[in-house]
Short mmCIF file of C-alpha atoms in Angstrom, two decimals:
data_model
loop_
_atom_site.label_atom_id
_atom_site.label_comp_id
_atom_site.label_asym_id
_atom_site.label_seq_id
_atom_site.Cartn_x
_atom_site.Cartn_y
_atom_site.Cartn_z
CA MET A 1 -22.91 11.40 -6.72
CA LEU A 2 -19.95 13.49 -5.52
CA ILE A 3 -19.92 16.60 -7.33
CA ALA A 4 -17.11 19.42 -7.26
CA LYS A 5 -17.40 22.26 -9.48
CA ASP A 6 -14.76 25.26 -10.44
CA ILE A 7 -12.87 24.74 -6.81
CA THR A 8 -10.45 26.97 -6.11
CA LYS A 9 -8.35 27.35 -3.07
CA SER A 10 -5.73 30.17 -1.95
CA TYR A 11 -4.24 31.14 1.13
CA ALA A 12 -2.91 34.86 2.41
CA THR A 13 0.60 35.49 2.10
CA PRO A 14 2.52 38.69 2.81
CA ARG A 15 3.34 38.94 -0.97
CA GLY A 16 -0.29 38.26 -1.87
CA PRO A 17 -2.71 35.24 -2.31
CA LEU A 18 -1.07 32.21 -2.91
CA ALA A 19 -3.14 29.99 -5.30
CA ILE A 20 -3.26 26.04 -4.77
CA LEU A 21 -6.17 24.92 -6.47
CA ASN A 22 -7.36 26.46 -9.81
CA GLY A 23 -10.54 25.77 -10.80
CA ILE A 24 -10.96 21.79 -10.51
CA SER A 25 -14.20 20.12 -11.36
CA LEU A 26 -15.10 16.55 -10.81
CA THR A 27 -18.13 14.06 -11.11
CA LEU A 28 -17.83 10.66 -9.47
CA THR A 29 -20.81 8.26 -8.85
CA ARG A 30 -20.86 5.28 -6.50
CA GLY A 31 -18.49 2.50 -7.50
CA ASP A 32 -16.08 4.92 -9.03
CA ALA A 33 -12.18 4.92 -7.62
CA ILE A 34 -9.59 7.23 -8.65
CA ALA A 35 -5.95 7.77 -7.58
CA ILE A 36 -4.67 11.28 -7.47
CA THR A 37 -0.80 11.83 -7.63
CA GLY A 38 1.62 14.81 -7.80
CA PRO A 39 4.39 16.49 -5.68
CA SER A 40 4.39 17.60 -2.47
CA GLY A 41 2.85 20.74 -2.05
CA SER A 42 0.83 20.42 -5.53
CA GLY A 43 -2.55 20.50 -3.58
CA LYS A 44 -3.55 17.04 -3.45
CA SER A 45 -4.24 16.53 0.04
CA THR A 46 -5.98 20.15 0.00
CA LEU A 47 -8.37 19.11 -2.60
CA LEU A 48 -9.15 15.74 -0.52
CA TYR A 49 -9.93 17.97 2.67
CA ILE A 50 -12.50 19.92 0.43
CA LEU A 51 -14.17 17.10 -0.73
CA GLY A 52 -14.25 15.80 2.70
CA ALA A 53 -15.95 18.96 4.18
CA LEU A 54 -12.86 19.40 6.15
CA GLU A 55 -11.76 22.71 4.59
CA PRO A 56 -13.83 25.05 2.67
CA PRO A 57 -12.92 26.01 -0.78
CA THR A 58 -12.20 29.74 -1.82
CA SER A 59 -14.57 29.59 -4.30
CA GLY A 60 -16.65 26.59 -6.02
CA THR A 61 -19.27 24.29 -4.91
CA VAL A 62 -19.07 20.81 -3.46
CA THR A 63 -22.04 18.75 -3.27
CA LEU A 64 -23.11 14.95 -2.29
CA ASP A 65 -26.00 13.64 -3.30
CA SER A 66 -27.25 17.24 -3.88
CA ASP A 67 -26.24 18.27 -0.19
CA ASN A 68 -23.70 21.27 -0.01
CA PRO A 69 -21.98 20.37 3.54
CA PHE A 70 -20.58 23.90 3.59
CA GLU A 71 -24.02 25.39 3.48
CA LEU A 72 -24.24 23.87 7.10
CA GLY A 73 -23.96 24.90 10.54
CA GLU A 74 -20.65 23.45 12.36
CA ARG A 75 -22.71 20.85 14.20
CA ARG A 76 -24.50 19.44 11.01
CA GLN A 77 -21.58 19.67 9.16
CA ALA A 78 -19.76 17.52 11.48
CA ALA A 79 -22.30 15.28 11.74
CA PHE A 80 -22.61 15.08 7.85
CA ARG A 81 -18.88 14.04 7.41
CA ASN A 82 -19.46 11.61 10.31
CA ARG A 83 -22.26 9.89 8.73
CA HIS A 84 -21.29 10.08 4.70
CA ILE A 85 -17.43 10.38 4.72
CA GLY A 86 -14.63 7.97 5.90
CA PHE A 87 -11.19 9.05 6.27
CA VAL A 88 -8.15 6.72 6.03
CA PHE A 89 -4.64 9.12 6.53
CA GLN A 90 -1.32 8.30 6.50
CA ASP A 91 -1.09 8.05 10.18
CA HIS A 92 -3.60 5.64 11.29
CA SER A 93 -4.69 8.23 14.03
CA LEU A 94 -5.88 5.31 16.33
CA LEU A 95 -6.47 6.25 20.19
CA PRO A 96 -3.89 4.84 21.95
CA GLN A 97 -5.80 4.43 25.49
CA CYS A 98 -8.58 2.26 22.96
CA SER A 99 -8.76 -1.10 21.93
CA VAL A 100 -8.79 -2.04 18.39
CA LEU A 101 -12.89 -2.80 18.85
CA GLU A 102 -13.22 0.54 20.88
CA ASN A 103 -11.17 2.54 18.26
CA VAL A 104 -13.52 0.96 15.45
CA LEU A 105 -16.60 2.11 17.34
CA ALA A 106 -15.31 5.65 17.86
CA PRO A 107 -17.80 7.19 15.07
CA THR A 108 -20.72 5.56 16.32
CA LEU A 109 -20.37 7.26 19.57
CA ALA A 110 -20.54 10.61 17.55
CA ALA A 111 -23.38 9.61 15.64
CA ALA A 112 -25.33 8.06 18.33
CA ARG A 113 -27.69 11.46 18.65
CA ASP A 114 -28.56 11.19 15.03
CA ARG A 115 -29.23 7.27 14.82
CA LYS A 116 -32.06 6.84 17.68
CA GLY A 117 -33.56 3.53 15.78
CA GLU A 118 -29.76 1.54 16.52
CA HIS A 119 -28.50 0.34 19.23
CA ALA A 120 -24.76 -0.14 20.62
CA ALA A 121 -25.28 -4.13 19.81
CA ASP A 122 -25.78 -3.56 16.26
CA ASP A 123 -22.68 -1.27 16.22
CA GLU A 124 -20.53 -3.63 17.92
CA ARG A 125 -21.95 -6.75 15.61
CA ARG A 126 -21.07 -4.83 12.71
CA ALA A 127 -17.45 -3.37 13.88
CA ARG A 128 -16.66 -7.19 14.86
CA THR A 129 -17.65 -8.42 11.29
CA LEU A 130 -15.30 -5.55 9.71
CA LEU A 131 -12.26 -6.53 11.78
CA GLU A 132 -12.67 -9.86 10.99
CA GLU A 133 -13.06 -8.79 7.07
CA VAL A 134 -9.77 -6.90 7.46
CA GLY A 135 -8.19 -9.73 9.36
CA LEU A 136 -7.89 -8.50 12.85
CA ALA A 137 -10.51 -10.94 14.34
CA GLU A 138 -7.75 -11.67 16.74
CA ARG A 139 -6.60 -8.39 17.82
CA LEU A 140 -10.13 -6.86 19.21
CA ASP A 141 -9.03 -6.15 22.25
CA HIS A 142 -5.36 -5.13 21.56
CA ARG A 143 -3.81 -1.49 21.97
CA PRO A 144 -2.66 0.14 18.62
CA ALA A 145 1.11 -0.22 20.19
CA GLU A 146 0.54 -3.93 20.04
CA LEU A 147 0.09 -3.77 16.44
CA SER A 148 1.99 -3.77 13.30
CA GLY A 149 2.04 -0.53 11.09
CA GLY A 150 -0.05 -2.65 8.80
CA GLU A 151 -2.42 -3.92 11.06
CA LYS A 152 -2.86 -0.31 12.58
CA GLN A 153 -3.64 0.97 9.15
CA ARG A 154 -6.21 -2.25 8.50
CA ALA A 155 -8.01 -1.11 11.67
CA ALA A 156 -8.08 2.61 10.57
CA VAL A 157 -9.84 1.24 7.07
CA ALA A 158 -12.22 -0.67 9.46
CA ARG A 159 -13.06 2.61 11.43
CA ALA A 160 -13.80 4.64 8.18
CA LEU A 161 -16.32 2.15 7.05
CA ILE A 162 -18.23 1.42 10.48
CA LEU A 163 -21.20 3.84 9.42
CA ASN A 164 -21.13 2.25 5.64
CA PRO A 165 -19.83 6.08 3.90
CA SER A 166 -20.76 6.69 0.42
CA VAL A 167 -17.37 8.53 0.19
CA LEU A 168 -14.01 6.93 1.57
CA LEU A 169 -10.92 9.36 1.37
CA CYS A 170 -7.37 8.20 1.71
CA ASP A 171 -4.55 10.44 2.19
CA GLU A 172 -1.25 8.56 1.48
CA PRO A 173 -2.86 5.32 2.93
CA THR A 174 0.17 3.02 2.44
CA GLY A 175 2.79 6.05 3.07
CA ASN A 176 4.11 4.79 6.39
CA LEU A 177 4.34 1.03 5.40
CA ASP A 178 6.58 -1.28 4.15
CA ARG A 179 6.39 -3.26 0.57
CA THR A 180 4.46 -5.82 1.83
CA SER A 181 1.98 -4.45 4.30
CA ALA A 182 1.42 -1.04 1.49
CA GLY A 183 0.22 -4.02 -0.91
CA ALA A 184 -1.81 -5.71 1.43
CA VAL A 185 -3.66 -2.60 2.80
CA ALA A 186 -3.95 -1.53 -1.09
CA GLU A 187 -5.31 -4.67 -1.97
CA LEU A 188 -7.74 -4.58 1.16
CA LEU A 189 -9.17 -0.88 0.30
CA LEU A 190 -9.85 -1.79 -3.31
CA ASN A 191 -11.84 -5.19 -2.32
CA LEU A 192 -13.72 -3.38 0.09
CA HIS A 193 -14.66 -0.63 -2.15
CA ALA A 194 -15.52 -2.88 -4.79
CA GLU A 195 -17.86 -4.71 -2.02
CA ARG A 196 -19.64 -1.73 -1.02
CA LYS A 197 -19.57 0.46 -4.23
CA THR A 198 -18.51 3.57 -2.39
CA ILE A 199 -16.63 6.41 -3.88
CA LEU A 200 -13.08 5.83 -3.49
CA ILE A 201 -10.34 8.61 -3.78
CA ALA A 202 -6.97 7.85 -3.06
CA VAL A 203 -3.81 10.62 -3.07
CA THR A 204 -0.62 9.12 -2.78
CA HIS A 205 2.89 9.43 -3.86
CA SER A 206 3.06 5.78 -4.44
CA ALA A 207 3.28 4.54 -8.09
CA ALA A 208 2.89 0.98 -7.07
CA LEU A 209 -0.77 1.92 -5.50
CA ALA A 210 -1.83 4.50 -8.01
CA GLU A 211 -1.09 1.77 -10.69
CA ARG A 212 -4.14 -0.53 -9.21
CA PHE A 213 -6.46 1.99 -10.07
CA ALA A 214 -8.33 2.27 -13.50
CA THR A 215 -8.75 5.90 -13.26
CA ARG A 216 -5.77 8.17 -12.45
CA TYR A 217 -5.08 11.93 -12.22
CA GLU A 218 -2.15 14.08 -11.98
CA MET A 219 -2.19 17.58 -9.88
CA ASP A 220 -0.24 19.89 -12.20
CA GLY A 221 -0.47 23.63 -11.77
CA GLY A 222 -3.18 23.47 -9.35
CA ARG A 223 -5.41 21.37 -11.96
CA LEU A 224 -6.18 17.95 -12.32
CA ARG A 225 -5.08 16.30 -15.40
CA PRO A 226 -5.88 12.65 -16.37
CA ASN A 227 -2.73 10.46 -16.11
CA HIS A 228 -3.56 7.21 -18.08
#
């Protein structure tokens, strides 16, 4: 269960604190999927980064299965993120020098010291299965530059799921794609979410993507409001 309670976020400016988030509370369980819309600068991505333990709130708490990542030291917090949270960004952020398979395996390298009972062969088998699921079985040895925009984003989705995270956070996952590719990636995200029962949160400007979610919120005045 992911619980955000009374989350605020403000930044210091020459004219005083600039409030971005104003007392946001949210409770999600495995299998829940929500889309968050709102104009640029409304705080959508800031909230996503707080929920993903990338940025601390000014006040309030975030817990995932009763663990508060902001109470952990830097190294343990990074391990927590890597193990429990998958990220898909607007820019796929694939490593250009690595193959598709190597990119998907990248999170397993960081997690290796904490997963002593698992072996590289298991990770590679899981990565190959994921890449087959996202339609990239024939692209394992290709570099990112050899992929289309939609293929790059599908590889990023596979990478986000390689450690079977309980939470999948997507920041404008279709923002750089044409309509056809965007629709394919959106369908892929929701299908994989349904299969794995993750907690899926997508921040987007795309009405087409948001409409695919049964539960939608709009960021307004630093608060989340249901958008039916």
